[in-house]
Coordinates of C-alpha atoms and ligand atoms in Angstrom, one line a residue:
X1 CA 0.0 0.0 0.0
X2 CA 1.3 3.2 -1.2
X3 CA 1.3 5.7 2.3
X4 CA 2.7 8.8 0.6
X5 CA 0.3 12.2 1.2
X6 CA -2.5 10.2 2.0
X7 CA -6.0 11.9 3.0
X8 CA -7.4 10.9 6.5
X9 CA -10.8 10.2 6.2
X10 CA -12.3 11.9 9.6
X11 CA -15.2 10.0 11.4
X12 CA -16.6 12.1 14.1
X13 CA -18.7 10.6 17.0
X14 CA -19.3 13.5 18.9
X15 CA -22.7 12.5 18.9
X16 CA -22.0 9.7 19.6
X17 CA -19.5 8.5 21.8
X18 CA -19.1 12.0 23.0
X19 CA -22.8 11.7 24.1
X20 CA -22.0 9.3 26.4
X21 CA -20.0 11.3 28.3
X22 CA -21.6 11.8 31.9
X23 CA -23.3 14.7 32.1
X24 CA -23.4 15.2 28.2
X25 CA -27.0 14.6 26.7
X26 CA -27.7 16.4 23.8
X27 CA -31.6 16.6 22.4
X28 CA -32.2 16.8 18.9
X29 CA -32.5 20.4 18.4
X30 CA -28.6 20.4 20.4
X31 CA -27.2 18.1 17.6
X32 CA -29.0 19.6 14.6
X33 CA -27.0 22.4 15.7
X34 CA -23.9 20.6 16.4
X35 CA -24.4 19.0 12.6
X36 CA -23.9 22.2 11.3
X37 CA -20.6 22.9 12.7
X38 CA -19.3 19.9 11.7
X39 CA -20.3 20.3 8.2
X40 CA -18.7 23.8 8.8
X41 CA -15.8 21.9 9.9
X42 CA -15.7 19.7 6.9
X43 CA -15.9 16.1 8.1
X44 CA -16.3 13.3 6.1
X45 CA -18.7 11.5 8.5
X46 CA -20.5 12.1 11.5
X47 CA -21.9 9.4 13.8
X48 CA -24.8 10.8 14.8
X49 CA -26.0 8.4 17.4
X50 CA -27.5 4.8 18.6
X51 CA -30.9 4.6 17.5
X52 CA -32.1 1.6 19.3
X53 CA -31.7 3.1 23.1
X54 CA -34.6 5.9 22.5
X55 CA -37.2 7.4 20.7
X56 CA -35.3 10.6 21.3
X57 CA -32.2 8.9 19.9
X58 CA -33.7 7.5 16.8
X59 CA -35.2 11.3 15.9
X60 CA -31.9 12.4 16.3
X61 CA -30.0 10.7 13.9
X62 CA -32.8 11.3 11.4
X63 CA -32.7 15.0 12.1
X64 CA -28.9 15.0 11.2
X65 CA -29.4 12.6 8.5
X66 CA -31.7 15.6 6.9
X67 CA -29.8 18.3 8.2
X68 CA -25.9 16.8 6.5
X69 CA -27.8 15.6 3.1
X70 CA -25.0 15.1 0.5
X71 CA -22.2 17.0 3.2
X72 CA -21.1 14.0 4.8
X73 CA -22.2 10.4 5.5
X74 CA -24.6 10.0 8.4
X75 CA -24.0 6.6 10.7
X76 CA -25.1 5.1 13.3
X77 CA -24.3 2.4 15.8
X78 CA -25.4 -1.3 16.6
X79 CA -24.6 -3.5 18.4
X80 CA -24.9 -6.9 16.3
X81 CA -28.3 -7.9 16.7
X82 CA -31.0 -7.3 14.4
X83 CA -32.8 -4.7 16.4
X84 CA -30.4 -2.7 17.0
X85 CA -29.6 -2.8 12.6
X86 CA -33.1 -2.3 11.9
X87 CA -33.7 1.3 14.2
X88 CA -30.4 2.2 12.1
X89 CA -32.0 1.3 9.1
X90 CA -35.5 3.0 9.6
X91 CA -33.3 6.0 11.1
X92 CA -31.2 6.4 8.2
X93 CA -34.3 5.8 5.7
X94 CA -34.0 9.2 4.7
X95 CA -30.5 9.8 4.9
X96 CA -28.9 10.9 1.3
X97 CA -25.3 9.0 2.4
X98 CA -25.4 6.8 5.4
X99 CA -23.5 4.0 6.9
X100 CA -24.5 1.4 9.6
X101 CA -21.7 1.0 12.3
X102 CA -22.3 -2.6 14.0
X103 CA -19.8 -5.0 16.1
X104 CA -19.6 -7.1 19.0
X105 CA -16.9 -7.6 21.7
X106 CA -13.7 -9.5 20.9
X107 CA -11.1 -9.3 23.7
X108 CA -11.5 -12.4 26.4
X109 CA -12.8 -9.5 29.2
X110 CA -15.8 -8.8 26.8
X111 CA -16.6 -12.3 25.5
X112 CA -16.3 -14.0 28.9
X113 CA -17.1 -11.2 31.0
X114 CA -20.1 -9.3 28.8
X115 CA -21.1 -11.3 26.2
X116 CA -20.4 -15.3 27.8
X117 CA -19.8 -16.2 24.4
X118 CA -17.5 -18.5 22.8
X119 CA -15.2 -17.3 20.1
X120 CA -17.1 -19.1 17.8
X121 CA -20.3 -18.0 18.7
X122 CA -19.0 -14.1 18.3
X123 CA -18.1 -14.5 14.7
X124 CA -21.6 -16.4 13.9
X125 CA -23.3 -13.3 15.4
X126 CA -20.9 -10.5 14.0
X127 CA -21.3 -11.9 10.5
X128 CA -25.2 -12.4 10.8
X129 CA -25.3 -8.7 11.7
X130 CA -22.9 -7.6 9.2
X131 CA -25.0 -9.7 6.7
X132 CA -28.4 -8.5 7.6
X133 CA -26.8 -4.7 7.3
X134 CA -25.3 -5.3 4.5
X135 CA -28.9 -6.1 3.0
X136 CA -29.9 -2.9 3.5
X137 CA -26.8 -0.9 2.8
X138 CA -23.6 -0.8 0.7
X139 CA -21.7 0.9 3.5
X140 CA -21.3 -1.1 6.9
X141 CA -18.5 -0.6 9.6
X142 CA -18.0 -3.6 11.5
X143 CA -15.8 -2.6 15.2
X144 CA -14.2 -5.2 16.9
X145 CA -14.7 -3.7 20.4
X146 CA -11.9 -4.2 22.6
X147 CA -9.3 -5.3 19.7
X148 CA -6.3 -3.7 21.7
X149 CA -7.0 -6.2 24.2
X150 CA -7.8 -9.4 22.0
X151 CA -6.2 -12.5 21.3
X152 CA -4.5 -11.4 17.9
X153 CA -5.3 -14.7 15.8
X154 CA -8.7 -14.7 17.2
X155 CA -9.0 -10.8 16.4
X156 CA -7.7 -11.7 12.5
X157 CA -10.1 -14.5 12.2
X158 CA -12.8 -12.5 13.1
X159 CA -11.9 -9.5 11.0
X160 CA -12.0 -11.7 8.1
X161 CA -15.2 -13.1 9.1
X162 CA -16.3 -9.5 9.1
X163 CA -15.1 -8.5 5.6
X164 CA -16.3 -11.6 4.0
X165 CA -19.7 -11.2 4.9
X166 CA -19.5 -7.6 3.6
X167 CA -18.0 -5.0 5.7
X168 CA -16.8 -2.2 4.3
X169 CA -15.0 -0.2 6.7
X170 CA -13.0 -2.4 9.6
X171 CA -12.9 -0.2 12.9
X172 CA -9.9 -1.1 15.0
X173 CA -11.0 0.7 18.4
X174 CA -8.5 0.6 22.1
X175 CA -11.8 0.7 23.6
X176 CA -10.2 0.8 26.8
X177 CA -7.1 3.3 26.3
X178 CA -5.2 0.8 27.4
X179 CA -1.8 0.5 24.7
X180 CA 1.1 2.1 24.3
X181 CA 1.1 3.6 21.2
X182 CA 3.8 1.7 19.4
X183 CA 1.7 -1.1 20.4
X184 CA -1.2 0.2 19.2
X185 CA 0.6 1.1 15.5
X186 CA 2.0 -2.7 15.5
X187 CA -1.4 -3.7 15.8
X188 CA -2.6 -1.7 12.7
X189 CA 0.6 -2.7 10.9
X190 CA -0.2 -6.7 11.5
X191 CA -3.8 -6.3 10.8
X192 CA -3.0 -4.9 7.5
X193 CA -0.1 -7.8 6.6
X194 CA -2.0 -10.9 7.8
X195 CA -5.9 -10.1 7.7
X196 CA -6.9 -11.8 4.1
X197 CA -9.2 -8.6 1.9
X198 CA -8.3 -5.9 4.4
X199 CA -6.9 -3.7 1.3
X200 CA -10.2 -3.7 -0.3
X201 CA -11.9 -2.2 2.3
X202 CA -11.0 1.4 4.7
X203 CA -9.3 0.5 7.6
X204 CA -10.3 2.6 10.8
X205 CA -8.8 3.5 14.6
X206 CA -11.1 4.6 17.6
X207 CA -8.7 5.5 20.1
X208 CA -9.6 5.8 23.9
X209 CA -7.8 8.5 26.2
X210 CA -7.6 6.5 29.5
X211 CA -3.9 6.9 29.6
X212 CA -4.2 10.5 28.3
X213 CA -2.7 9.1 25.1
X214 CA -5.5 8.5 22.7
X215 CA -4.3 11.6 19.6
X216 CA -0.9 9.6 19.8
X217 CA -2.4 6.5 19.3
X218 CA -4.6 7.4 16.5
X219 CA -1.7 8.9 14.8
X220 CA 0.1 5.5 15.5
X221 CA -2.2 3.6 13.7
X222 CA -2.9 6.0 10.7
X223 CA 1.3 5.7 10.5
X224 CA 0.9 2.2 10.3
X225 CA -2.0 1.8 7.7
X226 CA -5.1 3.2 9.6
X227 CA -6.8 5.0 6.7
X228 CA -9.7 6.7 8.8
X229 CA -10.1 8.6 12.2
X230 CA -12.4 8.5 15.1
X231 CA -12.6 11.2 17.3
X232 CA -14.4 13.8 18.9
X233 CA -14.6 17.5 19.3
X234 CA -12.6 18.2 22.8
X235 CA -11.8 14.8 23.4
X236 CA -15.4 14.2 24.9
X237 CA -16.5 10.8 25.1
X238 CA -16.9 7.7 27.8
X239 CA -14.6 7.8 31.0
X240 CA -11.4 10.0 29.8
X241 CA -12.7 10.5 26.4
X242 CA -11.3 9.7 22.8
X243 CA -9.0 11.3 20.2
X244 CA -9.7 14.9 19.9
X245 CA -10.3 16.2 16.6
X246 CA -8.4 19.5 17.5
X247 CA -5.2 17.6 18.3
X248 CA -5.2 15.1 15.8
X249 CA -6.1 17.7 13.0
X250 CA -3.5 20.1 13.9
X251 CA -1.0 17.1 14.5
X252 CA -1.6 15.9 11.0
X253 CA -1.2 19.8 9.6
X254 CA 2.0 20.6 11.3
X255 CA 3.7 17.4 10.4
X256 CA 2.2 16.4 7.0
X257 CA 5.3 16.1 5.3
X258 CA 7.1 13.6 7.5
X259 CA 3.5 12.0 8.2
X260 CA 2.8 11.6 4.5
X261 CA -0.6 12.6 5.3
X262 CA -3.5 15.4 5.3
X263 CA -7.3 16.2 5.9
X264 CA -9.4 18.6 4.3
X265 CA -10.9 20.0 7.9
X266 CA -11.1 23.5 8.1
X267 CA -9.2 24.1 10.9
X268 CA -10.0 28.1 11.2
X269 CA -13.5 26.1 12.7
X270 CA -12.3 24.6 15.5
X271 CA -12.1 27.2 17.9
X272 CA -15.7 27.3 17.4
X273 CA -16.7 23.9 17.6
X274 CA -15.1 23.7 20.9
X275 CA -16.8 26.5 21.8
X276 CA -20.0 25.0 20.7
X277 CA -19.4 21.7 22.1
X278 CA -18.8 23.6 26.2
X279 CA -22.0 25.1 25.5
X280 CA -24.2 22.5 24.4
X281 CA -23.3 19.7 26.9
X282 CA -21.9 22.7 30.2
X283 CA -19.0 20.7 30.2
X284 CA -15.5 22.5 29.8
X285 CA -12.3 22.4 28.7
X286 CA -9.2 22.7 31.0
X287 CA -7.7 26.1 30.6
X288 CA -4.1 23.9 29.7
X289 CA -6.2 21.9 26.8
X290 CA -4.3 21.8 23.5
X291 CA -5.7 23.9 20.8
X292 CA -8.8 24.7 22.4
X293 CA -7.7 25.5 26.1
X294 CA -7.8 29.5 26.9
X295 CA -4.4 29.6 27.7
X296 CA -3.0 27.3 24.6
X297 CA -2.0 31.0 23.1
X298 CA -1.2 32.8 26.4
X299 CA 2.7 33.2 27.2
X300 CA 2.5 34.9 31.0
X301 CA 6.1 33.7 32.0
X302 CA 8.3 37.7 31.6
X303 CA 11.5 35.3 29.0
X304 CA 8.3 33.8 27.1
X305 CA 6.9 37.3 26.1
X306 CA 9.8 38.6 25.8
X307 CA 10.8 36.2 22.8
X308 CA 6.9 36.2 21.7
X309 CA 7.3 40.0 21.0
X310 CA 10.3 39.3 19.4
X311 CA 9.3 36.5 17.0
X312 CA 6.4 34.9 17.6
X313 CA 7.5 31.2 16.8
X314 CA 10.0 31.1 20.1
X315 CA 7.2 29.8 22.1
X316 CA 4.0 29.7 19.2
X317 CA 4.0 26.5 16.5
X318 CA 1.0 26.7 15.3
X319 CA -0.6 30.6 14.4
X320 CA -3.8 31.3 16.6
X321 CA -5.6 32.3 13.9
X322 CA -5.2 28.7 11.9
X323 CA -7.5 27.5 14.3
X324 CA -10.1 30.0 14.5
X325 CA -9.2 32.9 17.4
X326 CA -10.2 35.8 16.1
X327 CA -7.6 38.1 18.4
X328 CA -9.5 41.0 20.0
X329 CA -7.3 44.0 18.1
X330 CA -10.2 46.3 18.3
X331 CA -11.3 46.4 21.6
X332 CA -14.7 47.3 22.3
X333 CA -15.6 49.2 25.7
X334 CA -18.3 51.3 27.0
X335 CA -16.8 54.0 24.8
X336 CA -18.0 52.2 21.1
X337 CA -20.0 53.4 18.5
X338 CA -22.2 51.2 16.1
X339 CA -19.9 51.2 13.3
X340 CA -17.2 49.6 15.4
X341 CA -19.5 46.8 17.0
X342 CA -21.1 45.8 13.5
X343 CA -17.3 45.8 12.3
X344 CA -16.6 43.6 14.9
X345 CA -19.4 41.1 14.3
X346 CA -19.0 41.5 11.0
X347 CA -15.1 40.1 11.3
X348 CA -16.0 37.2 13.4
X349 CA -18.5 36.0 10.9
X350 CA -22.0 37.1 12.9
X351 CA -22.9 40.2 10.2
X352 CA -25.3 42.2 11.5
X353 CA -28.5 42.0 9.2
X354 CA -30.3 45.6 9.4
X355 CA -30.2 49.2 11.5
X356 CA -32.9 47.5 13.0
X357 CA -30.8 45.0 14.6
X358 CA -28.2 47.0 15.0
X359 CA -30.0 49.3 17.2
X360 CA -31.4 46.5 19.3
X361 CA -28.2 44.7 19.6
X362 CA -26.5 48.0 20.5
X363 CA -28.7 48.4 23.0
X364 CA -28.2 45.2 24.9
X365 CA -23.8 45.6 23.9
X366 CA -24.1 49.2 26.0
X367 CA -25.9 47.4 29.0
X368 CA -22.8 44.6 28.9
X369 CA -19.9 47.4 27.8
X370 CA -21.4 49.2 31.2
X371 CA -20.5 46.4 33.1
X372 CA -17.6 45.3 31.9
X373 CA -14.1 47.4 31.1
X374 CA -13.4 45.5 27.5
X375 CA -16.2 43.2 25.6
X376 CA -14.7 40.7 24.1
X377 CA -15.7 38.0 21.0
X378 CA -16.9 35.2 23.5
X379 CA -19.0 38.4 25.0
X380 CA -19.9 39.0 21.4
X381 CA -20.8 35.4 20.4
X382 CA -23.0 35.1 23.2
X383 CA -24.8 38.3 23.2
X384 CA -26.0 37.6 19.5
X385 CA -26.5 33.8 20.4
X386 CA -29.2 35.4 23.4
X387 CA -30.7 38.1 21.1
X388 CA -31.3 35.9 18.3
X389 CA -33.2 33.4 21.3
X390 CA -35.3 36.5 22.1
X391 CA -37.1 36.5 19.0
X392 CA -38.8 33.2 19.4
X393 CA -39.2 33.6 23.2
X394 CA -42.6 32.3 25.0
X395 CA -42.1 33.2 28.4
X396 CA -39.4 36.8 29.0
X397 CA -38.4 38.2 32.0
X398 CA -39.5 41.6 32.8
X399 CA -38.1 42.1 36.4
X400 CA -36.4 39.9 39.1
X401 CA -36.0 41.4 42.2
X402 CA -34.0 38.9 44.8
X403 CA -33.3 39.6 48.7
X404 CA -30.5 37.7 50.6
X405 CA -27.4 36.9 52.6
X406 CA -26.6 35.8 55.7
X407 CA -28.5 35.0 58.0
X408 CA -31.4 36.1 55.9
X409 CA -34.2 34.1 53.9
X410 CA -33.7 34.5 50.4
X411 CA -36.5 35.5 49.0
X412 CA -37.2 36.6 45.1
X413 CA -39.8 38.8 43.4
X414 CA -40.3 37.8 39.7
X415 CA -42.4 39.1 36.8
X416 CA -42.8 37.5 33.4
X417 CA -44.1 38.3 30.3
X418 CA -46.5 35.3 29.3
X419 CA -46.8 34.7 25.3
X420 CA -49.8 36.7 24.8
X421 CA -47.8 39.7 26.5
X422 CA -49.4 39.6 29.7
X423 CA -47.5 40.5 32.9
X424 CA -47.9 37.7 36.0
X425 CA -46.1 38.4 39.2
X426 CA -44.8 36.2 42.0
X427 CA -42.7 36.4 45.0
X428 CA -42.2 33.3 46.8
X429 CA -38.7 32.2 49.0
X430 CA -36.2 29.5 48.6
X431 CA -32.9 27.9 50.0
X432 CA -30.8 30.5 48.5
X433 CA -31.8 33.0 45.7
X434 CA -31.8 31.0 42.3
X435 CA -34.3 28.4 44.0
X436 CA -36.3 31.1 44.9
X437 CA -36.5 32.5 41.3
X438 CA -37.2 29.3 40.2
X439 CA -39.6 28.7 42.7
X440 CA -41.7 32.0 41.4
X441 CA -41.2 30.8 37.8
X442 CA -43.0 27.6 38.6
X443 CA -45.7 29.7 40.5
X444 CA -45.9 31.3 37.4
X445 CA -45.7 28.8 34.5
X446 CA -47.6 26.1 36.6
X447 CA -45.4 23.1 35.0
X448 CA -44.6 19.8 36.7
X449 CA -41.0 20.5 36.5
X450 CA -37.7 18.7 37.9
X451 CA -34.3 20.4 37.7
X452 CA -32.4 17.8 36.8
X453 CA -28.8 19.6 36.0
X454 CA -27.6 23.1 36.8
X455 CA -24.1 24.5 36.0
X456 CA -22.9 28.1 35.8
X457 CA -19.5 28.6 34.6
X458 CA -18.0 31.8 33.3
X459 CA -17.0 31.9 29.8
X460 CA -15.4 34.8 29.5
X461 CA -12.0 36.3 31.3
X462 CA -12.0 38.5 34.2
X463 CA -14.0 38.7 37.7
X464 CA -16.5 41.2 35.2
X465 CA -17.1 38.3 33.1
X466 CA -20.8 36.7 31.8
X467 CA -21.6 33.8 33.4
X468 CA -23.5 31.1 31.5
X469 CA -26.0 29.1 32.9
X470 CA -26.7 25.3 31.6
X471 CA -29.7 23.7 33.0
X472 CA -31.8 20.6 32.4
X473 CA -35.2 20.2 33.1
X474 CA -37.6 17.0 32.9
X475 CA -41.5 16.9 32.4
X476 CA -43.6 14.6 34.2
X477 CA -43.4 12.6 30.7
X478 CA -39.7 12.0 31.2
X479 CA -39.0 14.3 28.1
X480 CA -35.6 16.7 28.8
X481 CA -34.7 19.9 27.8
X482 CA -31.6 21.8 28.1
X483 CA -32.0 25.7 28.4
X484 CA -28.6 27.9 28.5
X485 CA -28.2 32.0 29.0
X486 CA -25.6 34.5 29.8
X487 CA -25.9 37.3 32.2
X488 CA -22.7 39.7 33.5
X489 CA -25.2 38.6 36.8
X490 CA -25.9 34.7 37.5
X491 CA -28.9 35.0 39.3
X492 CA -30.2 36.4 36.0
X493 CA -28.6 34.0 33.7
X494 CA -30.3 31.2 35.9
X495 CA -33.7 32.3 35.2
X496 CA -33.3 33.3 31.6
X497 CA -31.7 29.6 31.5
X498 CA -34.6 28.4 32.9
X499 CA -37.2 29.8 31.0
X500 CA -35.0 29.1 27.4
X501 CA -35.8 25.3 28.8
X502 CA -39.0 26.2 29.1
X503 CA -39.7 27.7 26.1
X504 CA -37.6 25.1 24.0
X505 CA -40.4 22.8 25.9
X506 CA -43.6 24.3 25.1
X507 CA -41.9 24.9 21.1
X508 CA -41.9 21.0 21.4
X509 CA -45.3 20.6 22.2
X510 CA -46.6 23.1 20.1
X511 CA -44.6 21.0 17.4
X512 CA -45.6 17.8 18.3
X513 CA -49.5 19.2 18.2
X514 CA -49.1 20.2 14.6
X515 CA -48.1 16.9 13.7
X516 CA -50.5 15.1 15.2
Ligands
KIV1 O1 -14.8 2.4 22.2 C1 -15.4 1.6 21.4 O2 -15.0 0.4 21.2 C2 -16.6 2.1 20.7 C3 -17.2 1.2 19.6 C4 -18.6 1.2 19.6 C5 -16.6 1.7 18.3 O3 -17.0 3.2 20.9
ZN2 ZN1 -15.5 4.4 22.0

């Protein structure tokens, strides 16, 4: 096989895998929107989820499926029994390029331990699934879950098992995390000398970051033959996560040449998919994160700026910019006019679309600018993110009005503006004031409601910063909703958090009525 300037085919299971990070649910409407950064970002295929475990699930993958159309092949996961291959199929009906991604266990841990199956009874069930999706599709991934762990002759056997019976892609995941990485490359290099048809079909690695090593071993086993991927946007994923696009991507585009490789991502995007990805799920990345961490471009140490002023590359190998940050040149205060904040947006891609909205966006920039000595592009990003929100809004927030401290009762004073435009007051108290907001709130909205998650993190520099609010909410149907807002003042961003999960609720319903 001819390595030389190959292009890496990237698989992204942010939707996936990533979604089974704890803590990381995302609803339908979270990874339509996810979709579209991906397709901004230019993968070649995104796994948008596991049909079989929910009717939430299985509208998922079909709203991706619609939302990708020719952009990038749609799969999604089964395990190898026909259930599981048939909610992919129904799921992917629609789907203009899709792929069904199905395997079973193969290390002795997962046969014994999970499965209590014999060898032989693994391969009969892998290539019945493989068959059966193969019926339906011309693309099918078979994974051989656990492979870093397996016996190796048992692992061939059953990869050739797999392609004969139709597989089209062979996924070679360290479910676990558990190699080293030259290991993990003289795995790929021995599947691809001893497994009989693996050069007619695309040879995959899903690496696990359990040892904090999963970009190096994904770049270990495209090195040794790995022709596709796996990996997700800031490393999210079960337990420590999987390869992170970011890393591998940028690893890939600083060392093409000696790698003999490429990929056609667009790597000014990822930036904002990490971005994207923190505010979707609430979960964040460490400050020291590579590529994506806010202090991967900061030098603080006095010898490090000191050469950065000098010449950049001293302590900088890749250019911020390549990767998306903007830079803040022009820095916006309490002190600028229109023209420089519709500059501003218009630079980092979120154009301002009439005087109109300019007025009513300046507005709302003034009340943050007030508050804050510099406004920065994260500010930016989320002020437009909540003002385009507003317009669709059910339930606003006119005035909150909150009393406490210690050793008082906190008690909270809300109006909101019903759909309809109607004010409705109520003042009720609580354990400390964001209860008690959201105590009044459900005075108000009079829904069975349960608060299932609640996370406030700041997302922008400085003790002045906005605070965003994630929360999750479940209806006395077991339906969940995630609701997210920024405020310079958390108390606020709880409650406008709260009702965008309420609103994003009663959309829903008001969805589902139509199509009934
Ligand atoms: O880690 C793993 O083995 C997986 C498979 C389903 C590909 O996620
Ligand atoms: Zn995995």
């Amino acid at each position: 096989m001819e390595y030389s300037n190959r292009r890496i085919i990237i698989f992204d299971t942010t939707l996936r895998d990533g979604e089974q990070a704890p803590g990381a649910s995302m609803n339908t409407e979270d990874k339509v929107v996810i979709t579209r950064q991906l397709l901004r970002l230019g993968v070649d295929v995104i796994e948008a989820g596991f049909p079989v475990s929910s009717p939430g699930e299985f509208e998922s993958v079909q709203a991706v499926a619609r939302e990708a159309g020719e952009s990038a092949v749609v799969c999604a996961l089964a395990r190898a029994l026909e259930k599981d291959i048939i909610a992919c199929v129904r799921a992917l009906a629609n789907a203009k390029r899709s792929r069904i991604h199905t395997g079973i266990g193969v290390s002795q841990q997962h046969l014994q331990g999970k499965l209590r199956m014999t060898e032989a009874q693994a391969i009969e069930q892998a290539v019945k699934a493989v068959s059966l999706a193969r019926e339906f599709s011309d693309d099918v991934q078979f994974y051989a879950e656990d492979a870093a762990r397996a016996d190796r002759e048992f692992l061939f056997t059953m990869l050739e098992a797999a392609i004969g019976a139709g597989a089209t892609v062979i996924n070679i995941p360290d479910t676990t995390g558990y190699s080293l990485p030259v290991e993990f490359g003289k795995l790929i290099a021995e599947v691809r000398a001893k497994v009989p048809g693996i050069d007619a079909v695309t040879l995959a690695v899903h690496c696990h970051n359990d040892l904090g090593l999963a970009s190096a071993l994904a770049i270990e086993g495209l090195r040794n033959g790995a022709e596709q991927a796996e990996c997700t946007i800031n490393g999210l994923g079960e337990r420590a996560g999987n390869t992170a696009l970011e890393e591998l991507v940028m690893a890939i585009s600083l060392h093409s040449e000696e790698l003999g490789m490429h990929t056609t991502i667009k790597t000014e995007e990822l930036v904002r998919a990490s971005r994207l990805i923190t505010q979707v799920t609430g979960i964040r990345v460490q400050p020291n994160k590579a590529i994506v961490g806010a202090n991967a471009f900061v030098h603080s140490s006095g010898i490090h700026q000191d050469g950065v002023i000098k010449q950049r590359d001293t302590y900088e190998i890749i250019d911020p910019t390549t990767v998306g940050y903007k830079g803040n040149e022009l820095l916006l205060s309490s002190l600028s006019g229109r023209a420089a904040l519709a500059e501003r947006l218009t630079e980092i891609d979120l154009p301002i679309e009439s005087q109109h909205q300019l007025d009513e966006v300046y507005q709302r920039f003034v009340e943050i600018a007030d508050r804050k000595r510099i406004v920065y592009d994260e500010d930016l990003e989320v002020l437009m993110q909540e003002y385009g929100r507003s317009f669709d809004s059910l339930w606003r927030i006119k005035t909150l009005q909150v009393n406490c401290g210690f050793p008082l009762i906190a008690t909270a004073t809300l109006v909101l503006i019903d759909p309809s435009g109607e004010e409705h007051i109520a003042s009720t108290t609580g354990t400390g004031p964001i209860d008690a907001s959201y105590k009044a709130a459900d005075l108000i909205i009079n829904e069975q409601l349960e608060l299932l998650e609640f996370s406030v993190m700041s997302i922008t520099r400085g003790i002045d910063a906005l605070g965003e609010v994630s929360v999750l909410i479940q209806t006395d149907d077991g339906s969940s909703f995630t609701g997210r807002a920024a405020d310079g003042d958390i108390i606020v961003s709880s409650i406008k958090a709260y009702l965008n999960a309420i609103n994003r609720m009663l959309r829903t319903r008001a969805r589902q009525s139509r199509s009934s």
